Amino acid sequence: MGRLLKILVLLAVLAFAGAYFGSPVLAVHQLIQAAEAGDAEALEHKVDFPALRDSLKSEMAGRFDEELREKAGGLGAGLGGLGLALAPSLMNSAVDALVTPRVVAEVVRTGQRPEARDAVQGSDPAPAEGKHDRLHRNYGYRDLNTFVIKLTREDRPEQPLRLLMKRHGLFDWKLSGVELPPRA
């Protein structure tokens, strides 16, 4: 009976490890299915929208600061400082309006950054006909609690978009962050 107990314990440990390490792949598959189906309710369960918005705000703030400092060099410190002071509130409002289930679904389907004008105008993103056919998805662990989906478009292979899924509990994962492609 001791040998049977050891085998059962080993099988239980293997099953737990398989579920623990395989759960993000299932979550990615569910996220992609929800995005392709345009299922806003399923996306609500697979995306941590407040964390995703914060991540996008941080990414965009860093980019904006870098670009403004480059361009403001010749304009003087006063104008550059004014831009730095006003930008965060404008950017935060745009990101809050932009990060919706519909837009997240489009990003997952196409690997293309959404346009800020879509959020301001409230319009649907441009149709994605054929774009998802030219999209390569790679994924893997960054650490035990972060799983990265790398979306690379054939027409822009040097500009991959990275979506970060974070562990919530033992087996649940949610899209919680983004890393924008490098500037062209």
JSON list of N, CA, C and O in Angstrom, two decimals, residues 1-6:
[
{"chain": "A", "resi": 1, "resn": "MET", "atom": "N", "xyz": [0.81, -1.19, 0.00]},
{"chain": "A", "resi": 1, "resn": "MET", "atom": "CA", "xyz": [0.00, 0.00, 0.00]},
{"chain": "A", "resi": 1, "resn": "MET", "atom": "C", "xyz": [0.86, 1.26, 0.00]},
{"chain": "A", "resi": 1, "resn": "MET", "atom": "O", "xyz": [0.47, 2.27, -0.54]},
{"chain": "A", "resi": 2, "resn": "GLY", "atom": "N", "xyz": [2.03, 1.21, 0.55]},
{"chain": "A", "resi": 2, "resn": "GLY", "atom": "CA", "xyz": [2.93, 2.35, 0.57]},
{"chain": "A", "resi": 2, "resn": "GLY", "atom": "C", "xyz": [3.34, 2.79, -0.83]},
{"chain": "A", "resi": 2, "resn": "GLY", "atom": "O", "xyz": [3.46, 3.98, -1.12]},
{"chain": "A", "resi": 3, "resn": "ARG", "atom": "N", "xyz": [3.53, 1.80, -1.70]},
{"chain": "A", "resi": 3, "resn": "ARG", "atom": "CA", "xyz": [3.93, 2.12, -3.07]},
{"chain": "A", "resi": 3, "resn": "ARG", "atom": "C", "xyz": [2.78, 2.79, -3.82]},
{"chain": "A", "resi": 3, "resn": "ARG", "atom": "O", "xyz": [2.99, 3.74, -4.57]},
{"chain": "A", "resi": 4, "resn": "LEU", "atom": "N", "xyz": [1.56, 2.32, -3.63]},
{"chain": "A", "resi": 4, "resn": "LEU", "atom": "CA", "xyz": [0.39, 2.92, -4.27]},
{"chain": "A", "resi": 4, "resn": "LEU", "atom": "C", "xyz": [0.20, 4.36, -3.81]},
{"chain": "A", "resi": 4, "resn": "LEU", "atom": "O", "xyz": [-0.09, 5.25, -4.63]},
{"chain": "A", "resi": 5, "resn": "LEU", "atom": "N", "xyz": [0.42, 4.63, -2.54]},
{"chain": "A", "resi": 5, "resn": "LEU", "atom": "CA", "xyz": [0.29, 5.98, -2.00]},
{"chain": "A", "resi": 5, "resn": "LEU", "atom": "C", "xyz": [1.35, 6.90, -2.63]},
{"chain": "A", "resi": 5, "resn": "LEU", "atom": "O", "xyz": [1.04, 8.04, -3.00]},
{"chain": "A", "resi": 6, "resn": "LYS", "atom": "N", "xyz": [2.57, 6.41, -2.78]},
{"chain": "A", "resi": 6, "resn": "LYS", "atom": "CA", "xyz": [3.64, 7.21, -3.40]},
{"chain": "A", "resi": 6, "resn": "LYS", "atom": "C", "xyz": [3.28, 7.55, -4.85]},
{"chain": "A", "resi": 6, "resn": "LYS", "atom": "O", "xyz": [3.49, 8.66, -5.31]}
]
